[in-house]
Coordinates of C-alpha atoms in Angstrom, one line a residue:
Chain A
M1 CA 117.3 39.7 69.9
N2 CA 115.5 42.4 67.9
I3 CA 114.9 46.1 68.4
F4 CA 111.3 45.5 69.4
R5 CA 112.2 43.1 72.1
F6 CA 115.1 45.2 73.3
A7 CA 112.9 48.3 73.4
G8 CA 110.3 46.2 75.2
D9 CA 112.8 45.1 77.9
M10 CA 114.1 48.6 78.3
T11 CA 110.5 50.0 78.7
H12 CA 109.8 47.2 81.2
L13 CA 113.0 48.1 83.1
A14 CA 112.0 51.8 83.0
S15 CA 108.7 51.0 84.6
V16 CA 110.2 49.2 87.6
L17 CA 112.8 51.9 88.0
V18 CA 110.2 54.6 87.9
L19 CA 108.3 52.8 90.6
L20 CA 111.4 52.1 92.7
L21 CA 112.5 55.8 92.3
K22 CA 109.1 57.0 93.4
I23 CA 109.0 54.7 96.5
H24 CA 112.6 55.2 97.4
T25 CA 112.9 59.0 97.0
I26 CA 109.5 60.3 98.2
K27 CA 109.0 57.3 100.5
S28 CA 105.4 57.0 99.3
C29 CA 103.5 54.3 97.6
A30 CA 100.3 56.3 97.3
G31 CA 98.2 55.1 94.4
I32 CA 100.2 51.9 94.0
S33 CA 98.5 48.5 94.4
L34 CA 100.5 46.1 96.6
K35 CA 98.4 43.3 95.2
T36 CA 99.7 44.0 91.7
Q37 CA 103.2 44.2 93.0
E38 CA 102.8 40.8 94.7
L39 CA 101.4 39.3 91.6
Y40 CA 104.4 40.6 89.6
A41 CA 106.8 39.2 92.1
L42 CA 105.0 35.8 91.7
V43 CA 105.2 36.2 87.9
F44 CA 108.9 36.6 87.9
A45 CA 109.5 33.9 90.6
T46 CA 107.6 31.3 88.5
R47 CA 109.0 32.5 85.1
Y48 CA 112.6 32.6 86.0
L49 CA 113.0 29.2 87.6
D50 CA 115.6 28.5 84.9
L51 CA 117.7 31.3 86.2
F52 CA 120.4 28.9 87.4
T53 CA 119.9 26.0 85.1
D54 CA 119.8 27.5 81.6
Y55 CA 122.3 30.2 80.8
I56 CA 121.1 32.1 77.7
S57 CA 123.2 35.3 77.8
L58 CA 124.6 37.7 80.3
Y59 CA 121.9 40.2 79.3
N60 CA 119.2 37.6 80.0
T61 CA 120.5 36.6 83.4
L62 CA 121.2 40.2 84.4
M63 CA 117.7 41.4 83.5
K64 CA 116.1 38.4 85.3
L65 CA 118.0 39.3 88.5
I66 CA 117.0 43.0 88.1
F67 CA 113.3 42.1 87.6
L68 CA 113.3 39.6 90.5
G69 CA 115.2 42.0 92.8
S70 CA 113.1 45.1 92.0
S71 CA 109.7 43.4 92.2
F72 CA 110.5 41.7 95.6
S73 CA 112.1 44.9 97.0
I74 CA 109.0 46.9 95.9
V75 CA 106.8 44.4 97.8
W76 CA 109.1 44.6 100.8
Y77 CA 109.0 48.5 100.8
I78 CA 105.2 48.6 100.7
R79 CA 104.8 45.9 103.3
Y80 CA 107.5 46.5 105.8
H81 CA 109.3 49.9 105.3
K82 CA 108.2 52.0 108.3
I83 CA 107.5 55.1 106.3
V84 CA 106.4 53.8 102.9
R85 CA 103.9 51.4 104.4
R86 CA 102.0 54.3 106.0
S87 CA 101.1 55.6 102.6
Y88 CA 99.7 52.3 101.4
D89 CA 95.9 52.6 101.0
K90 CA 94.9 49.1 102.0
D91 CA 91.2 50.0 102.3
Q92 CA 91.1 50.9 98.6
D93 CA 93.4 48.1 97.4
T94 CA 90.9 45.4 98.0
F95 CA 91.0 43.4 94.7
R96 CA 91.0 39.7 95.7
H97 CA 94.1 38.8 93.7
Y98 CA 94.0 35.3 95.0
F99 CA 91.0 34.8 92.7
L100 CA 93.4 35.5 89.8
V101 CA 96.1 33.1 90.9
L102 CA 94.0 29.9 91.1
P103 CA 92.3 30.2 87.6
C104 CA 95.7 31.0 86.0
L105 CA 97.2 27.9 87.7
L106 CA 94.3 25.7 86.6
L107 CA 94.5 27.1 83.1
A108 CA 98.2 26.5 83.0
L109 CA 97.7 22.9 84.0
L110 CA 95.1 22.5 81.2
I111 CA 96.7 24.6 78.4
N112 CA 100.4 24.5 78.1
E113 CA 103.1 23.6 75.6
K114 CA 104.5 20.7 77.5
F115 CA 103.2 19.2 80.8
T116 CA 106.4 19.5 82.9
F117 CA 106.7 21.4 86.1
R118 CA 108.9 24.1 84.6
E119 CA 106.7 24.6 81.5
V120 CA 103.5 24.7 83.6
M121 CA 105.1 27.3 85.9
W122 CA 106.2 29.3 82.9
T123 CA 102.8 29.2 81.4
F124 CA 101.2 30.1 84.7
S125 CA 103.5 33.2 84.9
L126 CA 102.3 34.2 81.4
Y127 CA 98.6 34.0 82.3
L128 CA 99.2 35.7 85.6
E129 CA 101.1 38.5 84.1
A130 CA 98.2 39.2 81.7
V131 CA 95.9 39.9 84.6
A132 CA 98.4 41.2 87.2
I133 CA 97.6 44.8 86.4
L134 CA 93.9 44.5 87.3
P135 CA 94.2 45.4 91.0
Q136 CA 96.3 48.4 90.0
L137 CA 93.7 49.6 87.4
V138 CA 90.9 49.1 89.8
L139 CA 92.8 51.1 92.4
L140 CA 93.4 53.9 89.9
Q141 CA 89.7 54.0 89.0
R142 CA 88.9 54.3 92.7
T143 CA 91.4 56.9 93.8
R144 CA 90.7 58.9 90.6
N145 CA 93.6 61.3 91.0
I146 CA 96.7 59.7 89.4
D147 CA 100.1 61.2 90.2
N148 CA 102.5 61.5 87.3
L149 CA 104.9 58.7 88.4
T150 CA 102.1 56.2 88.9
G151 CA 100.6 57.1 85.5
Q152 CA 104.0 56.7 83.9
Y153 CA 104.5 53.4 85.6
V154 CA 101.3 51.9 84.3
F155 CA 101.9 53.4 80.9
L156 CA 105.4 51.9 80.6
L157 CA 104.2 48.6 81.9
G158 CA 101.6 48.4 79.2
A159 CA 103.9 49.7 76.5
Y160 CA 106.5 47.0 77.1
R161 CA 104.0 44.2 76.3
A162 CA 102.8 46.1 73.2
L163 CA 106.4 46.2 72.0
Y164 CA 106.7 42.5 72.7
I165 CA 103.8 41.9 70.3
L166 CA 105.8 43.6 67.6
N167 CA 108.7 41.4 68.6
W168 CA 106.6 38.3 68.2
I169 CA 105.4 39.4 64.8
Y170 CA 109.0 40.1 63.7
R171 CA 110.2 36.7 65.0
Y172 CA 107.2 34.9 63.4
F173 CA 108.3 36.2 60.0
T174 CA 112.0 35.9 60.5
E175 CA 112.4 32.6 62.4
P176 CA 111.0 29.3 61.0
H177 CA 109.0 27.3 63.6
Y178 CA 108.7 30.3 65.9
V179 CA 105.1 29.8 66.9
H180 CA 103.9 30.3 70.5
W181 CA 100.2 30.8 70.5
I182 CA 100.0 30.8 74.3
T183 CA 102.5 33.6 74.6
W184 CA 100.9 35.6 71.9
I185 CA 97.3 35.3 73.1
S186 CA 98.1 36.1 76.8
G187 CA 100.3 39.0 75.7
L188 CA 97.5 40.3 73.5
V189 CA 95.0 40.0 76.3
Q190 CA 97.4 41.8 78.6
T191 CA 97.8 44.7 76.2
L192 CA 94.1 45.0 75.6
L193 CA 93.5 45.3 79.4
Y194 CA 95.6 48.5 79.3
A195 CA 93.7 49.8 76.2
D196 CA 91.3 52.0 78.1
F197 CA 94.0 53.3 80.4
F198 CA 96.1 54.2 77.3
Y199 CA 93.1 56.0 75.8
Y200 CA 92.7 58.3 78.9
Y201 CA 96.4 58.6 79.3
F202 CA 96.8 60.0 75.8
Q203 CA 93.7 62.2 76.2
S204 CA 95.2 63.8 79.3
W205 CA 98.6 64.1 77.7
K206 CA 97.1 65.7 74.5
N207 CA 94.8 68.1 76.3
N208 CA 97.6 68.7 78.9
V209 CA 95.2 68.0 81.7
K210 CA 95.7 65.9 84.8
L211 CA 95.0 62.2 84.1
E212 CA 91.6 61.2 85.4
L213 CA 89.9 57.9 84.8
P214 CA 86.1 57.9 84.6
A215 CA 84.4 56.3 87.7
Chain B
T1 CA 113.7 19.8 68.9
V2 CA 110.7 21.7 70.1
D3 CA 110.6 19.5 73.2
D4 CA 113.3 21.1 75.2
Y5 CA 112.5 24.5 73.9
I6 CA 114.2 27.0 76.2
H7 CA 112.3 30.3 76.6
D8 CA 114.8 32.9 75.6
E9 CA 112.5 35.9 76.3
L10 CA 112.2 37.6 79.6

């Protein structure tokens, strides 16, 4: 464990807590894409298959349970909670996220580190996570006005993967044989997808104006 | 060995 990875995990944790806080306290999911939340639940479900078979550390197991629990409960809130679901804007959240799942699965079957079920599922979760934010970014472009919590959520979600890139660089230089091109490239693609959001997020923060994304 | 590499990252 290194400081970059720990900071990345804490930033990731903060992003799901911000989202849970928003949904649980103000009982609203306005501006949140259910599709992105469903994709994230699928990412965690396919990545943490080793939850009960490989024990790495208490920290690792605890965080996996938190990410699984929070992502599924966010999906449940938006889908079934009688108050929250009313604020879900399904007419705007129309990204066909199934078109993301299949290519990621095919790619994982083609490009992976080892052709086993667990490894292909893990690789699938990496590719899927890289594109999971797309429905959310499209929704933000459409709804234009971004409330603070949603903006913070997306920012933290992007920042965690950027910190992971620093972690991979650190591990590459400190651990022999630590080479995982698949992880690195999909993590880089994921961070680049946030790049324009980061740009407008910092612009709004610097000029102290409300965050607006260009149409 | 690299075969049974266990992914230790979240």
